[in-house]
Coordinates of C-alpha atoms and ligand atoms in Angstrom, one line a residue:
X29 CA 41.1 144.3 93.9
X30 CA 43.2 147.2 95.3
X31 CA 40.1 149.3 96.0
X32 CA 38.2 146.7 98.0
X33 CA 38.3 147.7 101.7
X34 CA 39.4 145.1 104.2
X35 CA 37.6 144.4 107.4
X36 CA 38.8 142.4 110.4
X37 CA 36.3 140.7 112.7
X38 CA 37.8 139.9 116.1
X39 CA 35.7 136.7 116.7
X40 CA 33.1 134.8 114.6
X41 CA 29.7 136.5 115.0
X42 CA 26.5 134.8 116.0
X43 CA 24.9 135.2 112.5
X44 CA 23.8 132.7 109.9
X45 CA 26.1 132.6 106.9
X46 CA 23.1 133.7 104.8
X47 CA 22.3 136.7 107.0
X48 CA 21.5 139.8 104.8
X49 CA 23.7 142.2 106.7
X50 CA 26.7 139.8 106.6
X51 CA 26.2 139.1 102.9
X52 CA 26.0 142.9 102.2
X53 CA 29.3 143.4 104.0
X54 CA 31.0 140.7 102.1
X55 CA 29.7 142.3 98.9
X56 CA 31.6 145.5 99.5
X57 CA 34.6 144.3 101.5
X58 CA 37.2 141.6 102.0
X59 CA 36.4 140.2 105.5
X60 CA 38.9 138.4 107.7
X61 CA 37.5 136.6 110.8
X62 CA 39.9 135.7 113.7
X63 CA 38.9 132.3 115.0
X64 CA 37.9 131.7 118.6
X65 CA 41.0 129.5 119.0
X66 CA 43.4 132.1 117.6
X67 CA 46.1 133.1 120.2
X68 CA 47.2 136.1 118.1
X69 CA 46.3 139.3 120.0
X70 CA 44.1 141.5 117.9
X71 CA 46.8 144.3 118.1
X72 CA 49.3 141.9 116.5
X73 CA 47.0 140.5 113.8
X74 CA 48.8 140.5 110.5
X75 CA 45.7 142.0 108.7
X76 CA 45.4 145.0 111.0
X77 CA 47.7 147.2 109.0
X78 CA 45.5 147.0 105.9
X79 CA 42.0 147.2 107.4
X80 CA 39.6 150.1 107.1
X81 CA 37.2 148.7 109.7
X82 CA 37.4 146.4 112.6
X83 CA 34.6 144.7 114.6
X84 CA 36.0 144.4 118.2
X85 CA 34.7 142.5 121.2
X86 CA 34.2 144.3 124.5
X87 CA 37.3 142.3 125.7
X88 CA 39.7 143.7 123.0
X89 CA 41.7 146.7 124.2
X90 CA 41.6 149.4 121.6
X91 CA 44.3 151.9 122.7
X92 CA 46.9 154.0 120.9
X93 CA 49.1 151.0 120.3
X94 CA 46.2 149.2 118.5
X95 CA 45.4 152.4 116.5
X96 CA 49.1 152.8 115.5
X97 CA 49.0 149.2 114.2
X98 CA 46.0 150.1 112.0
X99 CA 46.9 153.2 109.9
X100 CA 44.0 152.7 107.4
X101 CA 41.4 152.4 110.1
X102 CA 38.2 154.4 109.7
X103 CA 35.8 152.7 112.1
X104 CA 35.9 150.5 115.3
X105 CA 32.5 148.8 115.6
X106 CA 32.5 147.5 119.2
X107 CA 30.3 144.4 119.5
X108 CA 29.1 145.5 123.0
X109 CA 27.1 148.2 124.5
X110 CA 30.0 149.0 126.9
X111 CA 33.1 150.7 125.4
X112 CA 35.4 150.9 128.4
X113 CA 37.8 148.8 126.3
X114 CA 38.3 151.7 123.9
X115 CA 40.5 154.8 124.4
X116 CA 38.0 157.3 122.9
X117 CA 40.5 160.2 123.1
X118 CA 43.0 158.2 121.1
X119 CA 40.4 157.2 118.5
X120 CA 39.2 160.8 118.2
X121 CA 42.8 162.1 117.8
X122 CA 43.2 159.6 114.9
X123 CA 39.8 160.5 113.4
X124 CA 38.5 156.9 113.9
X125 CA 34.8 156.5 114.4
X126 CA 33.7 154.3 117.3
X127 CA 30.2 152.7 117.4
X128 CA 28.6 150.4 120.0
X129 CA 25.5 148.0 120.1
X130 CA 22.9 149.4 122.5
X131 CA 19.3 148.4 122.9
X132 CA 19.4 144.9 121.3
X133 CA 20.9 143.3 124.5
X134 CA 18.8 145.2 127.1
X135 CA 16.3 142.5 127.6
X136 CA 18.8 139.6 127.5
X137 CA 21.0 141.3 130.2
X138 CA 17.9 142.2 132.3
X139 CA 16.7 138.6 132.2
X140 CA 20.1 137.3 133.2
X141 CA 20.1 139.8 136.1
X142 CA 16.8 138.4 137.3
X143 CA 18.4 135.0 137.1
X144 CA 21.3 136.2 139.2
X145 CA 18.8 137.5 141.8
X146 CA 17.1 134.1 142.1
X147 CA 20.5 132.4 142.1
X148 CA 21.7 134.5 145.0
X149 CA 18.5 134.5 147.0
X150 CA 17.7 130.8 146.5
X151 CA 21.3 129.5 146.7
X152 CA 21.5 127.9 143.3
X153 CA 25.3 127.6 143.5
X154 CA 25.3 125.8 146.8
X155 CA 22.5 123.5 145.6
X156 CA 24.2 122.6 142.4
X157 CA 27.5 121.9 144.3
X158 CA 25.6 119.7 146.7
X159 CA 24.1 117.7 143.9
X160 CA 27.4 117.4 141.9
X161 CA 29.3 116.2 145.0
X162 CA 26.5 113.7 145.8
X163 CA 26.2 115.4 149.2
X164 CA 22.4 115.7 149.2
X165 CA 21.5 113.4 152.1
X166 CA 17.8 114.0 152.1
X167 CA 15.1 116.6 152.4
X168 CA 14.5 118.4 155.7
X169 CA 12.6 121.6 156.7
X170 CA 15.7 123.6 157.3
X171 CA 17.7 122.6 154.2
X172 CA 19.3 125.5 152.3
X173 CA 16.7 128.2 153.2
X174 CA 16.9 131.3 151.1
X175 CA 15.1 134.6 150.8
X176 CA 12.0 135.6 148.8
X177 CA 12.3 138.4 146.2
X178 CA 8.7 139.5 146.7
X179 CA 8.6 142.2 149.3
X180 CA 12.4 142.7 149.4
X181 CA 14.0 145.9 148.3
X182 CA 16.1 146.0 145.1
X183 CA 18.5 148.9 144.8
X184 CA 19.5 149.5 141.2
X185 CA 22.8 151.4 140.8
X186 CA 22.7 153.1 137.3
X187 CA 19.4 153.6 135.6
X188 CA 20.1 153.4 131.9
X189 CA 18.3 151.0 129.5
X190 CA 19.4 147.9 131.4
X191 CA 18.8 149.2 134.9
X192 CA 15.3 150.4 133.9
X193 CA 14.5 147.0 132.3
X194 CA 15.6 145.2 135.5
X195 CA 13.5 147.6 137.5
X196 CA 10.3 146.7 135.4
X197 CA 10.9 143.0 135.8
X198 CA 11.7 143.2 139.5
X199 CA 8.6 145.3 140.1
X200 CA 6.5 142.6 138.4
X201 CA 8.0 140.1 140.9
X202 CA 6.7 142.2 143.7
X203 CA 10.0 143.8 144.7
X204 CA 10.2 147.2 146.2
X205 CA 12.5 148.9 143.6
X206 CA 14.7 152.0 144.1
X207 CA 17.5 153.4 142.0
X208 CA 20.4 155.7 142.2
X209 CA 22.2 157.3 139.3
X210 CA 23.7 160.7 138.3
X211 CA 20.4 161.4 136.5
X212 CA 18.2 160.9 139.6
X213 CA 16.7 158.4 142.1
X214 CA 17.9 158.3 145.8
X215 CA 21.3 159.0 147.2
X216 CA 23.7 156.0 146.7
X217 CA 24.3 155.8 150.5
X218 CA 20.6 155.6 151.2
X219 CA 20.2 152.9 148.6
X220 CA 23.0 150.9 150.1
X221 CA 21.7 151.3 153.7
X222 CA 18.1 150.2 152.8
X223 CA 18.3 147.6 150.0
X224 CA 18.2 143.8 150.5
X225 CA 19.7 143.3 147.0
X226 CA 22.0 145.8 145.3
X227 CA 22.4 145.4 141.5
X228 CA 25.0 147.2 139.5
X229 CA 24.0 148.6 136.1
X230 CA 26.4 151.5 135.4
X231 CA 29.1 151.7 132.8
X232 CA 32.7 151.3 133.8
X233 CA 34.6 154.6 133.6
X234 CA 37.0 156.7 135.7
X235 CA 34.2 157.6 138.1
X236 CA 32.8 154.1 138.6
X237 CA 36.0 152.1 138.7
X238 CA 36.3 150.6 142.3
X239 CA 33.1 152.4 143.2
X240 CA 32.1 149.5 145.4
X241 CA 34.8 149.5 148.1
X242 CA 35.0 148.8 151.9
X243 CA 33.0 152.0 152.6
X244 CA 30.1 151.1 150.3
X245 CA 30.0 147.5 151.5
X246 CA 30.0 148.6 155.2
X247 CA 26.9 150.6 154.5
X248 CA 25.0 147.6 153.1
X249 CA 22.4 145.9 155.2
X250 CA 23.1 142.8 157.3
X251 CA 22.2 139.8 155.2
X252 CA 22.1 141.7 151.9
X253 CA 23.3 140.6 148.5
X254 CA 25.3 142.1 145.7
X255 CA 24.5 141.4 142.0
X256 CA 26.8 142.6 139.2
X257 CA 26.1 142.1 135.5
X258 CA 27.9 145.3 134.5
X259 CA 31.7 145.3 134.8
X260 CA 34.0 143.5 137.3
X261 CA 36.2 146.5 137.9
X262 CA 33.4 148.5 139.4
X263 CA 33.7 146.3 142.5
X264 CA 36.8 146.0 144.7
X265 CA 36.9 142.2 145.0
X266 CA 38.9 142.2 148.2
X267 CA 36.4 144.5 149.8
X268 CA 33.6 142.2 148.6
X269 CA 35.3 139.1 150.1
X270 CA 35.7 141.0 153.4
X271 CA 32.0 142.0 153.3
X272 CA 31.0 138.4 152.8
X273 CA 32.6 137.6 156.1
X274 CA 30.6 140.5 157.7
X275 CA 27.3 141.8 156.6
X276 CA 26.8 140.4 153.1
X277 CA 24.8 137.1 152.7
X278 CA 25.8 136.4 149.2
X279 CA 26.8 137.7 145.7
X280 CA 25.9 136.7 142.2
X281 CA 28.3 138.0 139.5
X282 CA 28.3 137.8 135.7
X283 CA 31.5 139.8 135.5
X284 CA 34.8 139.9 137.4
X285 CA 38.3 141.3 137.4
X286 CA 40.8 139.9 134.8
X287 CA 38.2 137.8 132.9
X288 CA 38.5 134.9 132.2
X289 CA 40.8 134.4 135.3
X290 CA 38.5 134.4 138.4
X291 CA 40.0 135.0 141.8
X292 CA 40.0 131.4 143.4
X293 CA 38.6 132.9 146.6
X294 CA 35.5 133.9 144.7
X295 CA 35.4 130.7 142.6
X296 CA 35.3 128.5 145.7
X297 CA 33.2 130.8 148.0
X298 CA 29.9 128.9 148.8
X299 CA 27.9 132.1 148.9
X300 CA 29.2 133.5 145.5
X301 CA 27.6 132.4 142.3
X302 CA 29.5 133.3 139.2
X303 CA 28.8 133.1 135.5
X304 CA 31.2 133.6 132.5
X305 CA 29.9 137.0 131.3
X306 CA 26.7 135.7 129.8
X307 CA 24.6 138.9 130.1
X308 CA 23.9 139.3 126.3
X309 CA 24.4 135.6 125.5
X310 CA 21.1 134.8 123.8
X311 CA 20.6 134.0 120.1
X312 CA 18.4 137.1 119.8
X313 CA 20.7 139.6 121.4
X314 CA 23.9 138.3 119.8
X315 CA 22.3 138.4 116.3
X316 CA 21.1 142.0 117.0
X317 CA 24.6 143.0 118.2
X318 CA 26.3 141.5 115.2
X319 CA 23.9 143.2 112.8
X320 CA 24.4 146.6 114.4
X321 CA 28.2 146.2 114.3
X322 CA 28.1 144.9 110.7
X323 CA 25.7 147.7 109.6
X324 CA 27.9 150.4 111.2
X325 CA 30.9 149.1 109.2
X326 CA 28.8 149.1 105.9
X327 CA 27.6 152.7 106.5
X328 CA 31.1 154.0 107.1
X329 CA 32.7 152.1 104.2
X330 CA 29.9 153.5 102.0
X331 CA 30.6 157.1 103.2
X332 CA 27.4 157.5 105.3
X333 CA 27.1 158.3 109.0
X334 CA 26.6 155.2 111.1
X335 CA 24.0 154.7 113.9
X336 CA 25.2 154.4 117.5
X337 CA 28.3 156.4 117.2
X338 CA 29.9 157.0 120.6
X339 CA 32.7 159.3 119.4
Ligands
LIG17 C1 29.4 141.5 125.6 C2 28.7 143.3 127.3 O1 29.2 140.1 125.5 O2 27.7 144.6 125.6 C3 28.4 144.6 126.6 O3 28.8 145.6 127.1 O4 29.3 143.3 128.3 C4 28.4 142.0 126.6 O5 27.2 142.1 126.0 C5 30.9 141.6 125.9 O6 31.2 143.0 126.1 C6 31.8 141.0 124.9 O7 31.7 141.7 123.6

């Protein structure tokens, strides 16, 4: 048994136990799965010192401390398209391959974003709260009026796979869609000044961290909305709360700072609708992500180059 590589999976994957990729992995490796209930941080996991591969979640920090605790490690397969949780320089210095799971979650995340647009525009959060508190006292013509998406301008910040998929769906809804990204589109300031809805779809990195601060919010239109299904840290939450007292009508967020601990001011704000990071949470996307991560591990353990290598 000494030559069978060991693999640590940070959380159970959304795959059937008979899934072909999963069975193929179990054929070539001894696989340890950390339970959802486990309180042991991945960096302190007792198996880490022996593993050749790890499947991490986007929420697991992979830094030099983590890498030092895993001296046998050959691959980190990140079960996420984003890899802001991984110190790529540290991985490169150690010769550890890093892979992600792009493509398979594009549609799921774009659909969720369209849901957030409707939730913000048609005040789903306030409506649900009214019902749950038994505060609905009867229909009247001015009850909880919202905005229509058709004809409104959607400004997409970041125009990768997910931003482009959101643009196609929003266009089909009759929205006037513009985008801004380092690759093209309009200037960010112009997008902010002219959009009724601003939706963030860029990766979190040194350039985008805190990119939405008081200056950016001050540029946004009176009565506009912010949508974020990318990463919480792209938005300065204090500046967002201040903008909600001034020019912003509402916000719909799938991500926030310090997940899972949400700032109580955002949690209780009537014009803020928040979901627990559900962008890729569909059976289809999660199976696709799991298979990409598992296959990347199989390839590396078999001495072949994996797909979706980011370092
Ligand atoms: C993941 C995501 O659910 O892929 C990403 O970048 O944000 C989500 O799909 C999350 O990162 C947990 O792994």
